[in-house]
Short mmCIF file of N, CA, C and O in Angstrom, two decimals:
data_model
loop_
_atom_site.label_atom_id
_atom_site.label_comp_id
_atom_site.label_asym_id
_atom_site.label_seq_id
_atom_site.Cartn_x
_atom_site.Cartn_y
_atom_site.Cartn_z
N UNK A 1 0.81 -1.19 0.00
CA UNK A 1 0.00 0.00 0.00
C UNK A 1 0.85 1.25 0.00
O UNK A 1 0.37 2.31 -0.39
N UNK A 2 1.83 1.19 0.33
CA UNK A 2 2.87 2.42 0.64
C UNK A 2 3.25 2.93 -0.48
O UNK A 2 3.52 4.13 -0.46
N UNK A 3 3.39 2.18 -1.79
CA UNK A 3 3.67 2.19 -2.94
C UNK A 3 2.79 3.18 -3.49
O UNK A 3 3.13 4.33 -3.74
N UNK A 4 1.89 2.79 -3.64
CA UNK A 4 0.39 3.19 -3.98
C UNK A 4 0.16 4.99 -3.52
O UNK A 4 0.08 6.07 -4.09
N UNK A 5 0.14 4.49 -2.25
CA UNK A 5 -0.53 5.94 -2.08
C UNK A 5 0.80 6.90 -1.67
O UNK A 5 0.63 8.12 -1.59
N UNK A 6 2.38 6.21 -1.39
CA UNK A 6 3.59 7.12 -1.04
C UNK A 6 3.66 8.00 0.35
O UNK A 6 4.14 9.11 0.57
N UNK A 7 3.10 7.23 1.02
CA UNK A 7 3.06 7.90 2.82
C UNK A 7 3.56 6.80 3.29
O UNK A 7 3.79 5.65 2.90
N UNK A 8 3.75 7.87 4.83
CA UNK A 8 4.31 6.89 5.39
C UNK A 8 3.85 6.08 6.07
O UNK A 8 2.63 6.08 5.85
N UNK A 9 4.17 5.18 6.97
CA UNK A 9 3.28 4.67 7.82
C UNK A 9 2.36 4.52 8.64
O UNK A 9 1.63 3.57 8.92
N UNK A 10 2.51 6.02 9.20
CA UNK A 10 1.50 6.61 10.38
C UNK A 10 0.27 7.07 9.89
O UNK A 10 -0.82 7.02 10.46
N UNK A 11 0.76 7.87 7.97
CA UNK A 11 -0.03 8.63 7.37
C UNK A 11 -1.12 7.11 6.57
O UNK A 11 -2.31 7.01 6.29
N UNK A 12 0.11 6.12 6.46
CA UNK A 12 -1.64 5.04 5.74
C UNK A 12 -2.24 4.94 6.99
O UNK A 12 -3.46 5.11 7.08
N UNK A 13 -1.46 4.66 8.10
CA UNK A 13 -2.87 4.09 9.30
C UNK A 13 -3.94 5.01 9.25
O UNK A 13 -5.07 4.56 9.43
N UNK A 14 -3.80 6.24 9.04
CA UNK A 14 -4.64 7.35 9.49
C UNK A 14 -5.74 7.50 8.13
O UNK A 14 -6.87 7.98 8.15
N UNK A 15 -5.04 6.93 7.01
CA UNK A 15 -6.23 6.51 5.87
C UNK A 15 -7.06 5.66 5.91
O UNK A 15 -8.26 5.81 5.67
N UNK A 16 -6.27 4.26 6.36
CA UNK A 16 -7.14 3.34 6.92
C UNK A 16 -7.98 3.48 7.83
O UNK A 16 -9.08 2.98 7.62
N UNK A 17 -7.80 4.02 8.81
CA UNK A 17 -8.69 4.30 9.80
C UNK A 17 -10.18 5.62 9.33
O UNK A 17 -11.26 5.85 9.87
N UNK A 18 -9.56 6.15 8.24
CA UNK A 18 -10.73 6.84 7.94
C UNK A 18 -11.66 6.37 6.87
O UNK A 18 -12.85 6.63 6.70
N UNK A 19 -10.41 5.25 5.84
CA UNK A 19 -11.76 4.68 5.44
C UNK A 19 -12.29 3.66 6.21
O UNK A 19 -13.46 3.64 5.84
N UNK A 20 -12.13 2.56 7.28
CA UNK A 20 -13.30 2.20 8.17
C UNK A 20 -13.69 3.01 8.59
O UNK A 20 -14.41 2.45 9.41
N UNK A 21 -13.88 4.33 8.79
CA UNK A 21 -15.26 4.81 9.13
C UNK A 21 -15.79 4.72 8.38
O UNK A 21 -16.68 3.88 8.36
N UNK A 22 -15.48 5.74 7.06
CA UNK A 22 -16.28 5.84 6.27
C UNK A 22 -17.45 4.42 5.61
O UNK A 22 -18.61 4.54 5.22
N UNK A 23 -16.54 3.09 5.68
CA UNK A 23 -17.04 1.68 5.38
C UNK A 23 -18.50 1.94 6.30
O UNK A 23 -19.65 2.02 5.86
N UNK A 24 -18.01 2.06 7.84
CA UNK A 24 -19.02 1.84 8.82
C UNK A 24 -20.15 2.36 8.37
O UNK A 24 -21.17 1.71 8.15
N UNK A 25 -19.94 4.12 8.15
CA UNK A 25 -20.92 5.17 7.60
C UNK A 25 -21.84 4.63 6.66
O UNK A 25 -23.06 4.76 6.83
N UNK A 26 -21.23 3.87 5.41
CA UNK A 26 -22.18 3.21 4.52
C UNK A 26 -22.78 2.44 4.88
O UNK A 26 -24.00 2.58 4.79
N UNK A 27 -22.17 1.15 5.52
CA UNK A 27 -23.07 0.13 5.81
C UNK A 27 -24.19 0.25 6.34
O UNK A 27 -25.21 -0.41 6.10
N UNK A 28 -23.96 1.61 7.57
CA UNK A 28 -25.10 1.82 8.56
C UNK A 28 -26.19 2.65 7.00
O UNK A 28 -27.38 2.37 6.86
N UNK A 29 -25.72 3.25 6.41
CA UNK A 29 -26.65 3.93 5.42
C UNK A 29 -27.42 2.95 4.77
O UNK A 29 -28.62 3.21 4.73
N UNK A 30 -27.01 1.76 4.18
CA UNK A 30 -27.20 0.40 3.53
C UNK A 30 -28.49 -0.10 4.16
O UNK A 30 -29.56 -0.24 3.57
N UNK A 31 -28.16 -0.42 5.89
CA UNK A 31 -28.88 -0.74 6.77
C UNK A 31 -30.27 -0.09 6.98
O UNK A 31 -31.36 -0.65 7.11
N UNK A 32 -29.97 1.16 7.00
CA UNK A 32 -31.31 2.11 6.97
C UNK A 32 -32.37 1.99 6.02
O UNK A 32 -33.57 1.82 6.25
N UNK A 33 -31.65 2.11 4.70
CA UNK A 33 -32.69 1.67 3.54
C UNK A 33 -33.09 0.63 3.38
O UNK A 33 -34.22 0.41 2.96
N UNK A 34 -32.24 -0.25 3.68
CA UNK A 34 -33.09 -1.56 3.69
C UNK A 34 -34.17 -1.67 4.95
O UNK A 34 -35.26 -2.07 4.54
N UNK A 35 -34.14 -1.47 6.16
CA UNK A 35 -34.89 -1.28 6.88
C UNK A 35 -36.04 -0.74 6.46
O UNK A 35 -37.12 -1.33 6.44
N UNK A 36 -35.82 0.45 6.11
CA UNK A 36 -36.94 1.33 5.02
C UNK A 36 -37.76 0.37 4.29
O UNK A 36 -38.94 0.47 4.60
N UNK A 37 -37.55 -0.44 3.54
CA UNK A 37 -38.06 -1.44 2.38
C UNK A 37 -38.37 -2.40 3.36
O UNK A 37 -39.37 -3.01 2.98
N UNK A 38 -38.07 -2.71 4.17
CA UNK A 38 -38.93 -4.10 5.03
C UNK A 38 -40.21 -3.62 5.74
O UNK A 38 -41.24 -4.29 5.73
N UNK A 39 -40.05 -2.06 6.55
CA UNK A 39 -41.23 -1.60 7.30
C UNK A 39 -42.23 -1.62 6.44
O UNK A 39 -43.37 -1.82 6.86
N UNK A 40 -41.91 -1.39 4.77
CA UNK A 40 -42.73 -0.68 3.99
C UNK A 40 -43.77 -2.10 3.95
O UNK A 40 -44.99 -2.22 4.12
N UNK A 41 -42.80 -2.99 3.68
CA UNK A 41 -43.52 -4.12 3.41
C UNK A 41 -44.20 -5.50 4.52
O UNK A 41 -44.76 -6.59 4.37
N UNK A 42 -43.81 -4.74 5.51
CA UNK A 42 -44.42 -5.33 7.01
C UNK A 42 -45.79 -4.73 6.88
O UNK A 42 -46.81 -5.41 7.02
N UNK A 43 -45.81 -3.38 6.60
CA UNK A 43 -46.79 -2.49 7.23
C UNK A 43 -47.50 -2.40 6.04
O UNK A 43 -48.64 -2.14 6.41
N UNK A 44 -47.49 -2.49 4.48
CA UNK A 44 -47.96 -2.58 3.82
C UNK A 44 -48.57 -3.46 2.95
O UNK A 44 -49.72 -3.56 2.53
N UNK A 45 -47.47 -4.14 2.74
CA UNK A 45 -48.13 -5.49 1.67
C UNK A 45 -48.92 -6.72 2.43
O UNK A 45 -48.92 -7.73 1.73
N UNK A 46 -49.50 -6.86 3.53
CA UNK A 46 -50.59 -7.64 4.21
C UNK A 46 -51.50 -7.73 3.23
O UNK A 46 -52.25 -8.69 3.36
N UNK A 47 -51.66 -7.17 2.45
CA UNK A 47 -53.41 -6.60 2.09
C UNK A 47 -52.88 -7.72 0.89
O UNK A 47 -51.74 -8.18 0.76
N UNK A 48 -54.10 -7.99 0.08
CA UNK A 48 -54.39 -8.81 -0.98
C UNK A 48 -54.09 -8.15 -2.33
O UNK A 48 -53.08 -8.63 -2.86
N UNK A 49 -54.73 -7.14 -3.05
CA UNK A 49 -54.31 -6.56 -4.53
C UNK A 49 -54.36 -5.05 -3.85
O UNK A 49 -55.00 -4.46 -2.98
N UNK A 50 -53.63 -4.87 -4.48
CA UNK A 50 -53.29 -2.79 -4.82
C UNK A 50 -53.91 -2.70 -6.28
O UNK A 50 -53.90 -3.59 -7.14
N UNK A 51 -54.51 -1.24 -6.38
CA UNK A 51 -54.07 -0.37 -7.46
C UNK A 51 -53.68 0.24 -8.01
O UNK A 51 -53.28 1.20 -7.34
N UNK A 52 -53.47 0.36 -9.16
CA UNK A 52 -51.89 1.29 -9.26
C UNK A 52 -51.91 2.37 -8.59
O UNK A 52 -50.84 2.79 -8.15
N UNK A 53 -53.13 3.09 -8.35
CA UNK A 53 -52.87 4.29 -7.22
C UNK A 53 -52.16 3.91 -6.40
O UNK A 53 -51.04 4.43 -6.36
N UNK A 54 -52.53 2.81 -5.36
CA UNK A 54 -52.24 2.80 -3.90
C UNK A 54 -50.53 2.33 -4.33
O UNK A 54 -49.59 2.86 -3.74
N UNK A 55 -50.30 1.26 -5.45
CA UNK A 55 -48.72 1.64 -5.25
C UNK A 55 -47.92 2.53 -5.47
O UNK A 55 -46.75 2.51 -5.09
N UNK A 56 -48.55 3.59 -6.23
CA UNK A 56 -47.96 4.86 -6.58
C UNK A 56 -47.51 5.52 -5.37
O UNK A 56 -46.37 5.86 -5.06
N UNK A 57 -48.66 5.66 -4.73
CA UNK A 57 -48.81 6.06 -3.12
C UNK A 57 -47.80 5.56 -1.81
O UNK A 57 -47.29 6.13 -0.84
N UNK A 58 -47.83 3.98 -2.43
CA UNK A 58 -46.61 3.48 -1.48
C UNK A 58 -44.62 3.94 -2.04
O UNK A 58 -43.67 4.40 -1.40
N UNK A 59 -44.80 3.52 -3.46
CA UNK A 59 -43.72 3.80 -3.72
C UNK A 59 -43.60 5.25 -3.52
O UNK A 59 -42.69 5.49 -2.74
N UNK A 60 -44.43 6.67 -4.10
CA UNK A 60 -43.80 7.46 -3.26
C UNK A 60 -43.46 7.91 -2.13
O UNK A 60 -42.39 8.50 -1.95
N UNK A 61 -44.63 7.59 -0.90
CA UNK A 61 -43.81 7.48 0.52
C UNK A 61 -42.30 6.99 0.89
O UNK A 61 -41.53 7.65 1.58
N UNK A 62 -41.95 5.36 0.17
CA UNK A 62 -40.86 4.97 0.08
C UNK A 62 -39.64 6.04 -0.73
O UNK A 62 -38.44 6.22 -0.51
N UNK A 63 -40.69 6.68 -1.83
CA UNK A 63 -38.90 7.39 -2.14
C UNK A 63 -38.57 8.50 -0.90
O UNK A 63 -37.46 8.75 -0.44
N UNK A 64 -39.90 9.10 -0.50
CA UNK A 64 -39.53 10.06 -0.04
C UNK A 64 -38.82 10.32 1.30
O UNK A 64 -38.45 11.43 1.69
N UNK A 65 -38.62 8.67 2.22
CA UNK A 65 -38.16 8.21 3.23
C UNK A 65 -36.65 7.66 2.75
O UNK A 65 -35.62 7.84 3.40
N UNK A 66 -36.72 7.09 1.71
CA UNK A 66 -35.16 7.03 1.32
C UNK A 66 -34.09 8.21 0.72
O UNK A 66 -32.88 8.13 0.53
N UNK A 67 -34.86 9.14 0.55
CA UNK A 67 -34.18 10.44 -0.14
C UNK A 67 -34.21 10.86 1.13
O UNK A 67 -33.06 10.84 1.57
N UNK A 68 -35.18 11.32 2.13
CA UNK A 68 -34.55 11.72 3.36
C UNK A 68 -33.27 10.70 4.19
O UNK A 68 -32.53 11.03 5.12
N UNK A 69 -33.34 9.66 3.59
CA UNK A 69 -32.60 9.07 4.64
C UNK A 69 -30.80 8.86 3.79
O UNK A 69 -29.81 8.35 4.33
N UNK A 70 -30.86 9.28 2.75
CA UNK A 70 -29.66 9.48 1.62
C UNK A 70 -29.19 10.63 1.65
O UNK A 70 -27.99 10.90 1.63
N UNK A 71 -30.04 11.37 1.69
CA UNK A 71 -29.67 13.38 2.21
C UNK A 71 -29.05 13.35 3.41
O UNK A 71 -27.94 13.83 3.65
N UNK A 72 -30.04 12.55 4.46
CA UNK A 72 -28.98 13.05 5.76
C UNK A 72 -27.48 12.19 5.84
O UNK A 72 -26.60 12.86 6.39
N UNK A 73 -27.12 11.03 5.45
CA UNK A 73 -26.05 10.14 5.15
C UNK A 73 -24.92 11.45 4.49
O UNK A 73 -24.01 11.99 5.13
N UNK A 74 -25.25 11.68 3.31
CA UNK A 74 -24.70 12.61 2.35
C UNK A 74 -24.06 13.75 3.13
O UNK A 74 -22.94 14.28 3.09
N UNK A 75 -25.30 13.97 3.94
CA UNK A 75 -24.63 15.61 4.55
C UNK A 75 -24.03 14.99 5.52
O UNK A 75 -22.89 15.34 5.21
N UNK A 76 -23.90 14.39 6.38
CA UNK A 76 -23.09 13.38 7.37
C UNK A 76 -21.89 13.37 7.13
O UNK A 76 -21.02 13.53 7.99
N UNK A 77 -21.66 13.13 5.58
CA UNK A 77 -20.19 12.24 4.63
C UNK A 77 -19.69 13.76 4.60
O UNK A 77 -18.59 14.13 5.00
N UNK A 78 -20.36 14.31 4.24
CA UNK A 78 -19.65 15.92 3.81
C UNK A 78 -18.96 16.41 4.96
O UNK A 78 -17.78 16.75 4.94
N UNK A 79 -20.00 16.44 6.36
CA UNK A 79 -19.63 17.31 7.20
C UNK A 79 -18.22 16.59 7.62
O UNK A 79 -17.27 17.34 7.81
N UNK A 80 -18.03 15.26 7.77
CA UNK A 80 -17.23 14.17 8.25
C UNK A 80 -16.23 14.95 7.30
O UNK A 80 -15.85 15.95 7.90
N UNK A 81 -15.72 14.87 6.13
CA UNK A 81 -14.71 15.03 5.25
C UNK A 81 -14.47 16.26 5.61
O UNK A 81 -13.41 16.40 6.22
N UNK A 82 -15.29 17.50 5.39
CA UNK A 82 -14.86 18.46 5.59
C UNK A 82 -14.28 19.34 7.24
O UNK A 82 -13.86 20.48 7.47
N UNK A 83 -14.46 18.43 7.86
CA UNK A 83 -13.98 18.26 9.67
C UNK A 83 -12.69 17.52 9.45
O UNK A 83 -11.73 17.91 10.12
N UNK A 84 -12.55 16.77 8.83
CA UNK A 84 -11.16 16.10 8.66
C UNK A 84 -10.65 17.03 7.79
O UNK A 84 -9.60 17.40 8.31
N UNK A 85 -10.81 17.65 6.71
CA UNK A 85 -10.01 18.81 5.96
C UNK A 85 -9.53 19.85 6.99
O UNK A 85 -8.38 20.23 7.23
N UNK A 86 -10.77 20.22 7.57
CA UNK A 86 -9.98 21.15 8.83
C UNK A 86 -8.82 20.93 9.40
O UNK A 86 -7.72 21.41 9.13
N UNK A 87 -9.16 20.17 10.21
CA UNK A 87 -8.21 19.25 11.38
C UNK A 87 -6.63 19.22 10.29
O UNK A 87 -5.61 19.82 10.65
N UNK A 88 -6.68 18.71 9.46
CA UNK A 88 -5.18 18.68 8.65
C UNK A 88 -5.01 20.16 8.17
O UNK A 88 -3.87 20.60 7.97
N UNK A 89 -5.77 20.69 8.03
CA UNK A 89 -5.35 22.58 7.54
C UNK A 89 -4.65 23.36 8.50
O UNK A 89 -3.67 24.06 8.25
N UNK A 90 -5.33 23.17 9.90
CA UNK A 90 -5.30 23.34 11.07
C UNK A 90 -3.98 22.54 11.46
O UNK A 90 -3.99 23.08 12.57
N UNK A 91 -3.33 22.07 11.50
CA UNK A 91 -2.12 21.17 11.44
C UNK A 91 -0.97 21.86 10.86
O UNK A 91 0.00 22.31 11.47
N UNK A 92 -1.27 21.88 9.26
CA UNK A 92 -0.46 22.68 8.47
C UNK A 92 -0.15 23.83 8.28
O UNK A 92 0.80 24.30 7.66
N UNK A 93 -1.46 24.57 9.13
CA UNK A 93 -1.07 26.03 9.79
C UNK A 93 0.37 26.41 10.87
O UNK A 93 1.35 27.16 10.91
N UNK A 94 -0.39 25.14 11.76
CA UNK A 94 0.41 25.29 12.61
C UNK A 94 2.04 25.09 12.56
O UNK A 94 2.75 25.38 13.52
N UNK A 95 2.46 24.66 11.57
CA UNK A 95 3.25 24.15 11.49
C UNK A 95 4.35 25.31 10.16
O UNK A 95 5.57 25.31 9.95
N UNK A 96 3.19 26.19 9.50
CA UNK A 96 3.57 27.04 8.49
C UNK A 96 3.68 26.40 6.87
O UNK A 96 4.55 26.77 6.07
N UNK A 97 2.83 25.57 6.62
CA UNK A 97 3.00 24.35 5.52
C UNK A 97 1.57 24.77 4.92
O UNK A 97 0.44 24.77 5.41
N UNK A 98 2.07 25.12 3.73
CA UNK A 98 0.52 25.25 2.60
C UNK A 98 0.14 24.05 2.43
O UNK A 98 1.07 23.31 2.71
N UNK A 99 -0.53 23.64 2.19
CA UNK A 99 -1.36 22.15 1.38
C UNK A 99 -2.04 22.50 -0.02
O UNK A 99 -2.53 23.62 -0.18
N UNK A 100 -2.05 21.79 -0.76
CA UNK A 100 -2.74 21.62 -2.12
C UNK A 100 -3.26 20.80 -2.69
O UNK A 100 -2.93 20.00 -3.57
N UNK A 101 -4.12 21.03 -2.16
CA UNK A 101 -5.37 19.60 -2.33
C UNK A 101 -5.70 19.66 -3.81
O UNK A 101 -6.09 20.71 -4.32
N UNK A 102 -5.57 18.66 -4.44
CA UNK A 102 -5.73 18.76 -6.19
C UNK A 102 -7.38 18.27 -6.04
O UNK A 102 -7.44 17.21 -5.42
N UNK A 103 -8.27 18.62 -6.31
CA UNK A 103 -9.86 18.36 -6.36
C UNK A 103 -10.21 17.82 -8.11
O UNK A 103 -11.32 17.35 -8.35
N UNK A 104 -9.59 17.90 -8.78
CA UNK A 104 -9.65 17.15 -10.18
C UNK A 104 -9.18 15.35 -9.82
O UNK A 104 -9.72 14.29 -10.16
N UNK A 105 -8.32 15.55 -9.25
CA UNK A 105 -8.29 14.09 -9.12
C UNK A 105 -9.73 13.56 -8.32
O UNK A 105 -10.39 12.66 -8.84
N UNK A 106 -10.09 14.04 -7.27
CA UNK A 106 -11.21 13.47 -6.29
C UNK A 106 -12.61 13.31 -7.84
O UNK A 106 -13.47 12.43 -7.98
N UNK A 107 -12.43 14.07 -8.40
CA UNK A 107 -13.30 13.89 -9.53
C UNK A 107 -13.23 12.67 -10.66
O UNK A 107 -14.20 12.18 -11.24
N UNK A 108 -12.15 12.38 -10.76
CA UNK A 108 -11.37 10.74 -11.15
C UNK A 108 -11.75 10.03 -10.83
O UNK A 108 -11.80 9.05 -11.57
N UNK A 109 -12.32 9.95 -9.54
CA UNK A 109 -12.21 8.56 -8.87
C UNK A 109 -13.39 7.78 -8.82
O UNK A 109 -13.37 6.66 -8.31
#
């Protein structure tokens, strides 16, 4: 891995360690929506036939519980990244060290 990303040792642990969060962050996001899709269908599909109204009706409740629940994940991921951008800016201040974060590559990936 050292190869790869050209840090040193302390600096991959500190990658690694942020992507298991980030892993955690998803899974728990993963978890939610699927949760989402089981209540829907605990609490909903009992009944015998729908019409297309009433699934219209269900599926949009469902989007509109998974878009809330993808928005707040999202803004979660943001605030998370951009708290860790700090924290290393804040570092490199201290220390008198510009940083140059290339943002075309993050667009690569």
């Amino acid at each position: 891995m050292s190869a790869k990303l050209d840090l040193s040792e302390h600096h991959q642990k500190a990658v690694l360690e942020y992507l298991k969060f980030t892993r955690l962050r998803r899974n728990q996001c993963v978890r939610s929506v699927v949760s989402t899709f089981e209540e829907a269908m605990d609490s909903r599909l009992n009944e015998g036939t729908f019409t297309a109204e009433e699934v219209k009706e269900m599926m949009s409740g469902l989007e509109a519980v998974v878009r809330s629940d993808v928005e707040c994940e999202l803004f979660h991921i943001d605030h998370s990244s951009v708290l860790l951008l700090k924290q290393l800016c804040a570092q490199a201040d201290k220390w008198h060290l510009k940083l140059q974060p290339d943002t075309s590559e993050l667009q690569n990936r």
